[in-house]
Short mmCIF file of C-alpha atoms in Angstrom, two decimals:
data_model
loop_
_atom_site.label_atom_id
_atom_site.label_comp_id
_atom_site.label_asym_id
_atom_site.label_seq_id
_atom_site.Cartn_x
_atom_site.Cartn_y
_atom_site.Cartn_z
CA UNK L 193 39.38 46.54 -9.92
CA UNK L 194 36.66 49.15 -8.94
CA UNK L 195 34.05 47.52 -11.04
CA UNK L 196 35.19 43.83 -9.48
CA UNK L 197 34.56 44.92 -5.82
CA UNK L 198 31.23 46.75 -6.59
CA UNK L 199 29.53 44.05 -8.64
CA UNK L 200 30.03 41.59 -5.25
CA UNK L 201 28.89 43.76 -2.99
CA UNK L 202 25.86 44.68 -5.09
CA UNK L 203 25.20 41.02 -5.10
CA UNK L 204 25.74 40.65 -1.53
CA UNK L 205 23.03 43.65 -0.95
CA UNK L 206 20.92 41.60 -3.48
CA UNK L 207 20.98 38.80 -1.58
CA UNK L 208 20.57 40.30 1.85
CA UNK L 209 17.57 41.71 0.35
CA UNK L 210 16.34 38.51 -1.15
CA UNK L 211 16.89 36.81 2.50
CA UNK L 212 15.19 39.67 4.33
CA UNK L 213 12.12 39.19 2.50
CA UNK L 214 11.90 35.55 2.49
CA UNK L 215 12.33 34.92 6.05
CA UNK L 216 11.65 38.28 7.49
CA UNK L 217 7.76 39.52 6.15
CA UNK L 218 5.21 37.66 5.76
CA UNK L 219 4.65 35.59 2.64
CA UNK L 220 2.74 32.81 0.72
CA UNK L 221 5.98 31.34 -1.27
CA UNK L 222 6.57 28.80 1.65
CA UNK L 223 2.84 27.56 1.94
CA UNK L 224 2.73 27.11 -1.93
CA UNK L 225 5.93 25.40 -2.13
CA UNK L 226 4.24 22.82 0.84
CA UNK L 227 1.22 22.19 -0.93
CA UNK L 228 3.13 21.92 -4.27
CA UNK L 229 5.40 18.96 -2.78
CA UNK L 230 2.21 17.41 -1.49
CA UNK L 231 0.41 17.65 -4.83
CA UNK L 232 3.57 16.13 -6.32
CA UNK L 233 4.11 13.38 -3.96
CA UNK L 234 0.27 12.53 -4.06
CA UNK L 235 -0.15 12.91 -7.41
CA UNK L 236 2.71 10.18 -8.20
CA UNK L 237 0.96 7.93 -5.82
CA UNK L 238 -2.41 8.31 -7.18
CA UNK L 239 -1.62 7.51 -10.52
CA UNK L 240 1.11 4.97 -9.93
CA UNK L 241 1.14 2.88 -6.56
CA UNK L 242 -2.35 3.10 -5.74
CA UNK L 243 -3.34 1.75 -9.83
CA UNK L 244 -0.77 -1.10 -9.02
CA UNK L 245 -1.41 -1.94 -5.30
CA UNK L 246 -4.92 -1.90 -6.56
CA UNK L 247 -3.98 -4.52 -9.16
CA UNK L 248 -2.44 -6.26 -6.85
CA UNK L 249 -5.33 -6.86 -4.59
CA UNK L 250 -3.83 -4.88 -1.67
CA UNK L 251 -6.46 -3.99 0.81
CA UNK L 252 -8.53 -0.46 0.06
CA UNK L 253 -8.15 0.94 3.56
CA UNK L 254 -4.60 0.36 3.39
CA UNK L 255 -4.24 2.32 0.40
CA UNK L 256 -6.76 4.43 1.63
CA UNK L 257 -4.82 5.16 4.35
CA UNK L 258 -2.48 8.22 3.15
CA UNK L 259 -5.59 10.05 1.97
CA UNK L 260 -7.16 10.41 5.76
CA UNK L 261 -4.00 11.35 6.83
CA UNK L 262 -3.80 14.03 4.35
CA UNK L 263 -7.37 15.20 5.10
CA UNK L 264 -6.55 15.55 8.56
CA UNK L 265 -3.43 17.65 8.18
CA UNK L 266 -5.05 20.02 5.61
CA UNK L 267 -7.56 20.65 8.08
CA UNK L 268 -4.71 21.72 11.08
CA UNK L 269 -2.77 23.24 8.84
CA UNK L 270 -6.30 25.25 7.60
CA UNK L 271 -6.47 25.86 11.51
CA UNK L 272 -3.63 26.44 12.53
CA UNK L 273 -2.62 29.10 10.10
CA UNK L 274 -5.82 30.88 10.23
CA UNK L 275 -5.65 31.01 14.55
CA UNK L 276 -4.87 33.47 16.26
CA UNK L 277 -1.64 32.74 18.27
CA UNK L 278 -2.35 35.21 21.27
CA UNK L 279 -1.62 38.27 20.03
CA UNK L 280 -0.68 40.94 23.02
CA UNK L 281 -2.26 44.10 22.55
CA UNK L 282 -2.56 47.28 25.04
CA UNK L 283 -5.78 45.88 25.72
CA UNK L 284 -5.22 42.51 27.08
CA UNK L 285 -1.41 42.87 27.84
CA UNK L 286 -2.38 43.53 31.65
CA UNK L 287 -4.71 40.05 31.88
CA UNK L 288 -2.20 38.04 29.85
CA UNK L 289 0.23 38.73 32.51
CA UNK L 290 -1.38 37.18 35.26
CA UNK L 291 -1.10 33.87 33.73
CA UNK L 292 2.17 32.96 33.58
CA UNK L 293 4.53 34.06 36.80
CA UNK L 294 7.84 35.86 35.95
CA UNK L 295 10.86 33.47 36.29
CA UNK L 296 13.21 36.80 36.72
CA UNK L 297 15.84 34.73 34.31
CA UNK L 298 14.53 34.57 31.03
CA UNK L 299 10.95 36.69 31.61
CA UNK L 300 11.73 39.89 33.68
CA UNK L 301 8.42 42.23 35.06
CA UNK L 302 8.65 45.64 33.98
CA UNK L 303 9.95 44.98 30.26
CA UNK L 304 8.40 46.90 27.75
CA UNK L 305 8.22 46.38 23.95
CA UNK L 306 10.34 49.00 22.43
CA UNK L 307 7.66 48.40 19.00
CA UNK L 308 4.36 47.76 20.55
CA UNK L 309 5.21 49.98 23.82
CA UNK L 310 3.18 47.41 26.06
CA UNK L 311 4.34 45.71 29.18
CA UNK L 312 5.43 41.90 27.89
CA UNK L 313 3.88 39.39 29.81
CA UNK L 314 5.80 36.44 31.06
CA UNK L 315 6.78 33.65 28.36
CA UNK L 316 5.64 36.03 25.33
CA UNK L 317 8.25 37.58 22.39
CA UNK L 318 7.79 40.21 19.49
CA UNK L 319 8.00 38.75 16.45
CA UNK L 320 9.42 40.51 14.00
CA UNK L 321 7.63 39.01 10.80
CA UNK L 322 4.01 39.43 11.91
CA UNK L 323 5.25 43.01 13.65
CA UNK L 324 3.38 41.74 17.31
CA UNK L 325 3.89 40.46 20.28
CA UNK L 326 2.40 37.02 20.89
CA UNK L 327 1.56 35.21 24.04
CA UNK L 328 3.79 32.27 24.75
CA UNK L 329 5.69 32.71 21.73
CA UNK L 330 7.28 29.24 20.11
CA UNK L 331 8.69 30.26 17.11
CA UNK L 332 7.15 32.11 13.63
CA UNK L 333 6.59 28.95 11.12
CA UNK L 334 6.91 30.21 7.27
CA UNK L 335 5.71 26.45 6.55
CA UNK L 336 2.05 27.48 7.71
CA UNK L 337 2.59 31.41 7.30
CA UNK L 338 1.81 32.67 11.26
CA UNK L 339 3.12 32.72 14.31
CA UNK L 340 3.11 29.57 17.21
CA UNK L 341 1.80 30.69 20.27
CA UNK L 342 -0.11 29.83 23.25
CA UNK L 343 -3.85 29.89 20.49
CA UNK L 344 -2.14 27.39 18.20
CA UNK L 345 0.32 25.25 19.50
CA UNK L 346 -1.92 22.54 19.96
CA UNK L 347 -3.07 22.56 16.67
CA UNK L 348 0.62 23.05 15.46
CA UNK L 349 1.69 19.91 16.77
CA UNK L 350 -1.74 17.99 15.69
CA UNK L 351 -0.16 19.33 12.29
CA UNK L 352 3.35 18.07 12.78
CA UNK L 353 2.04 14.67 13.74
CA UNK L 354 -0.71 14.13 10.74
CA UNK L 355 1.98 15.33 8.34
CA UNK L 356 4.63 12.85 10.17
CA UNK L 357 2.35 10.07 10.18
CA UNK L 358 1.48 11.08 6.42
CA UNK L 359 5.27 10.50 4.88
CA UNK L 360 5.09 7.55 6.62
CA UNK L 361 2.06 6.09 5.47
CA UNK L 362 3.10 6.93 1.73
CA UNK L 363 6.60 5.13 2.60
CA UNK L 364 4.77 2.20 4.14
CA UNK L 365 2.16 1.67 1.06
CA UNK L 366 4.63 2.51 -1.67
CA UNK L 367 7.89 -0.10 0.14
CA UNK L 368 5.00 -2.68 0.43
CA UNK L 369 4.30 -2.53 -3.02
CA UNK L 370 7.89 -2.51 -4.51
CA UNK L 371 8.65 -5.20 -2.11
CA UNK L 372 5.48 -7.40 -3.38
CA UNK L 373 7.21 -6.39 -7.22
CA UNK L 374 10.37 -8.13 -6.16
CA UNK L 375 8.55 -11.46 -4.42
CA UNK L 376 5.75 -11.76 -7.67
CA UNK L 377 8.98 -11.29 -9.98
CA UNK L 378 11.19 -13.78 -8.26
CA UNK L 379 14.20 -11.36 -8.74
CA UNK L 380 16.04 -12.17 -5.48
CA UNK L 381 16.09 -15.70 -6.16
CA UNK L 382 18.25 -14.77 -9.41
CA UNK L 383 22.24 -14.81 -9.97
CA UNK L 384 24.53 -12.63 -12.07
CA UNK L 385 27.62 -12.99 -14.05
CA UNK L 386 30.13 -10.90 -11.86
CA UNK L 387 33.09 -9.16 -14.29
CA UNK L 388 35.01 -12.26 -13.82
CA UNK L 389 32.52 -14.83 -15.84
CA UNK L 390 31.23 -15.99 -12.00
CA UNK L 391 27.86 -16.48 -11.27
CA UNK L 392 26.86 -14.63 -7.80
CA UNK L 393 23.71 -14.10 -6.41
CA UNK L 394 21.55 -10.68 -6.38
CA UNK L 395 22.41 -8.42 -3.77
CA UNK L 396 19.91 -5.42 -2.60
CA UNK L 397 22.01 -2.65 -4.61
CA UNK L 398 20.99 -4.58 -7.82
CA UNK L 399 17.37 -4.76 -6.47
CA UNK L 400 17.33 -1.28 -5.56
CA UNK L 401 18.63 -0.55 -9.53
CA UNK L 402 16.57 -2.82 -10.87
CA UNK L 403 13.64 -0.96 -9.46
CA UNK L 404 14.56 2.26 -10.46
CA UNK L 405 15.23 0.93 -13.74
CA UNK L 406 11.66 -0.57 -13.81
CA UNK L 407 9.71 2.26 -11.79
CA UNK L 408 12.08 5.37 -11.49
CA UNK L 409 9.75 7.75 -10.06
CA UNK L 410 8.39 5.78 -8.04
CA UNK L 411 11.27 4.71 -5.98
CA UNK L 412 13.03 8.68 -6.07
CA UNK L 413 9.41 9.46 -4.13
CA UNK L 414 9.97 6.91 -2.03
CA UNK L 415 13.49 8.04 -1.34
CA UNK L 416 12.04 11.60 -0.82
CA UNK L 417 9.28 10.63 1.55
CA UNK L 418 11.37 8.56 3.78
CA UNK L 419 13.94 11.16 3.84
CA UNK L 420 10.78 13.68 4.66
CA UNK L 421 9.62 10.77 7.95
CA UNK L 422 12.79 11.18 9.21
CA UNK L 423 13.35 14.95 9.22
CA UNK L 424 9.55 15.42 9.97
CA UNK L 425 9.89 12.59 13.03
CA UNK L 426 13.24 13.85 14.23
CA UNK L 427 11.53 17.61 14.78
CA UNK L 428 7.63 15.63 16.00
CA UNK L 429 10.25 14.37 18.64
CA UNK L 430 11.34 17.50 19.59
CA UNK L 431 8.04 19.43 19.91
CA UNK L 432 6.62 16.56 22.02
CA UNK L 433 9.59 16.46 24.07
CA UNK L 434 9.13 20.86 24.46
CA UNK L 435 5.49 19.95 25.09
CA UNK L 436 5.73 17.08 27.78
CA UNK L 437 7.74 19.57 29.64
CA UNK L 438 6.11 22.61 29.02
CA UNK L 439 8.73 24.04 27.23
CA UNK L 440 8.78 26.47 24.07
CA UNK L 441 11.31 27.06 21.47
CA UNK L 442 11.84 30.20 22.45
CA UNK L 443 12.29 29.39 26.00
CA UNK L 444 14.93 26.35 24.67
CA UNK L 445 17.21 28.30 22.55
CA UNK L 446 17.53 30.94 25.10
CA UNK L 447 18.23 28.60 28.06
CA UNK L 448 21.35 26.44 26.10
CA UNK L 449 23.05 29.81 25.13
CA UNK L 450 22.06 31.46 28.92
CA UNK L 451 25.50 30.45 30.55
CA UNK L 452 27.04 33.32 28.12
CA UNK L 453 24.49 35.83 28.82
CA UNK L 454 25.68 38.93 31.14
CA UNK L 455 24.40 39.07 34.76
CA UNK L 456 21.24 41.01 34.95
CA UNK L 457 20.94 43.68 37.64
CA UNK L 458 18.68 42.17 39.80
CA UNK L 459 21.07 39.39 40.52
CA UNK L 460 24.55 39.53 42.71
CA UNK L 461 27.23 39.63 40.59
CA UNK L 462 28.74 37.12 42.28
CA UNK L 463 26.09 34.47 42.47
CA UNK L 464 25.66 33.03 38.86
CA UNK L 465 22.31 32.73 36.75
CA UNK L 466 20.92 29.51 37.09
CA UNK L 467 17.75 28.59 34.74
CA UNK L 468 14.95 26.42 35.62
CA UNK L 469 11.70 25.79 33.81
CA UNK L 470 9.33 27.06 36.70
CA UNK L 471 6.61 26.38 34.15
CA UNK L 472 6.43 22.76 34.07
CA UNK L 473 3.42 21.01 35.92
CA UNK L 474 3.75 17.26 35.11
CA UNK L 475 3.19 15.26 31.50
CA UNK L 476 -0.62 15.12 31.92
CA UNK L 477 -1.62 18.83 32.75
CA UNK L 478 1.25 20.03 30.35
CA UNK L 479 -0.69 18.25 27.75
CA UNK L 480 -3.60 19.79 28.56
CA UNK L 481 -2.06 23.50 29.02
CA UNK L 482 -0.68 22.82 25.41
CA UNK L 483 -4.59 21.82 23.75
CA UNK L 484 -6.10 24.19 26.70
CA UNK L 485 -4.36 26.81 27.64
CA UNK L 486 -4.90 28.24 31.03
CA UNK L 487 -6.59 31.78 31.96
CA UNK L 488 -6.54 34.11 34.49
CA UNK L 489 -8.80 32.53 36.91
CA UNK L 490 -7.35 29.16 36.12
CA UNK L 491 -4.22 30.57 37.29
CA UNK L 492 -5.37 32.07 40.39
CA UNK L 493 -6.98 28.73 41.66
CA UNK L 494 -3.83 27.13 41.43
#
């Protein structure tokens, strides 16, 4: 019985440690994995769907198509991992927080970072993975190995949206051709004999396993890249939505889960917290704080 409780819990230590170091320091395994399901995905189309469209006489910047995408979101993801997301240090702590104004809800004057002992400016966070604070912190990204913060958020969601509009572009090429398969073949024209002896006609699940029958790795990528343009388009959503209204992860998370947070002591205890995103200037010029983001004199003009 002794040996049965300490084998779990030395597998539950195992796997706290396994966790910890995954998501918790800094490492590569995430940025390999996303250029190894690129490679995979572009690989299959290379050799398969673009050799077949091309038979087909499908137009070259159509199939061309996926391969500018990709350029484009190698080179933010290049950027955007190598940038520097504003990193607070004891030597620009003090100019970093004149930027952005304390809301006294969420972003409190006077709070110091217990691990990098400076003052936190307004809208920043310490980040436990990289081990700094970082100036308008969004959240740390394992996908591209570094931190989003006021340096790289622009380039972040340039990134989201080439690799978005990527998936897509693969689905697009790679439906179009299955689809022309099934019109050149004359397949949904056809009938069946049902298990009764009765002719029906084909429906789309006996397309659908006709084509995997015919070109199964084809149509499991094209199952995994749609399924990618719809996580990748639900969170592109999401970010533009944060960046239309100047908002940051950070800032999100901690505002829906705010009406549970104590009172803090510069507030009555009898008036109750109310949040509002002080930070938000209008679409256009959060737009531009997003790909431009403001400075000290910029902020004291306004």
């Amino acid at each position: 019985q002794v040996l049965s409780l300490v084998v779990p819990r030395q597998l539950q230590r195992v796997t706290q440690q396994a966790l910890h170091s995954l998501f918790h320091t800094r490492s590569c395994l995430f940025v390999v994995l996303h250029v190894a399901l690129q490679a995979a995905v572009f690989g299959e189309y290379t050799w398969e769907v673009f050799v077949y469209c091309w038979e087909l006489q499908f137009h070259l910047l159509l199939l061309l198509l996926p391969y500018l995408l990709l350029a484009g979101n190698l080179g933010c993801f290049l950027l955007c991992s190598r940038a520097n997301p504003g990193t607070v240090t004891k030597s620009n702590a003090a100019s970093l927080a004149k930027v952005y104004a304390y809301d006294g809800v969420l972003f409190q004057r006077g709070l110091v970072c217990p691990t990098c002992t400076v003052e936190k400016p307004a809208r920043s966070k310490h980040c436990s993975v990289c081990r700094t604070c970082v100036h308008r912190f969004d959240h740390h990204c394992v996908w591209v190995n570094n931190c989003i913060g006021a340096g790289n958020v622009g380039l972040f969601l340039l990134y989201l949206l080439s690799l978005t509009a990527t998936a897509g572009a693969v689905a697009a090429v790679t439906a179009a051709f299955l689809i022309q398969v099934l019109l050149l073949s004359n397949v949904m024209h056809g009938t069946y004999l049902d298990a009764q002896g009765q002719e029906q006609p084909v429906e789309i699940p006996l397309l659908v396993q006709h084509l995997f029958l015919t070109f199964p790795r084809i149509v499991f990528m094209l199952g995994f890249v749609i399924l990618l343009t719809l996580v990748l388009g639900g969170y592109c959503s999401f970010s533009l939505y944060l960046a239309l209204t100047n908002q940051t992860t950070n800032e999100w998370c901690k505002s829906r889960r705010f009406g549970g947070s104590p009172h803090l002591p510069s507030q009555p205890r009898d008036r109750p917290l109310v949040y509002k995103n002080i930070y938000s200037k209008g679409i256009w010029r959060n737009l531009k704080e997003i790909f431009n983001p403001p400075t000290v004199l910029e902020r004291k003009k306004e």
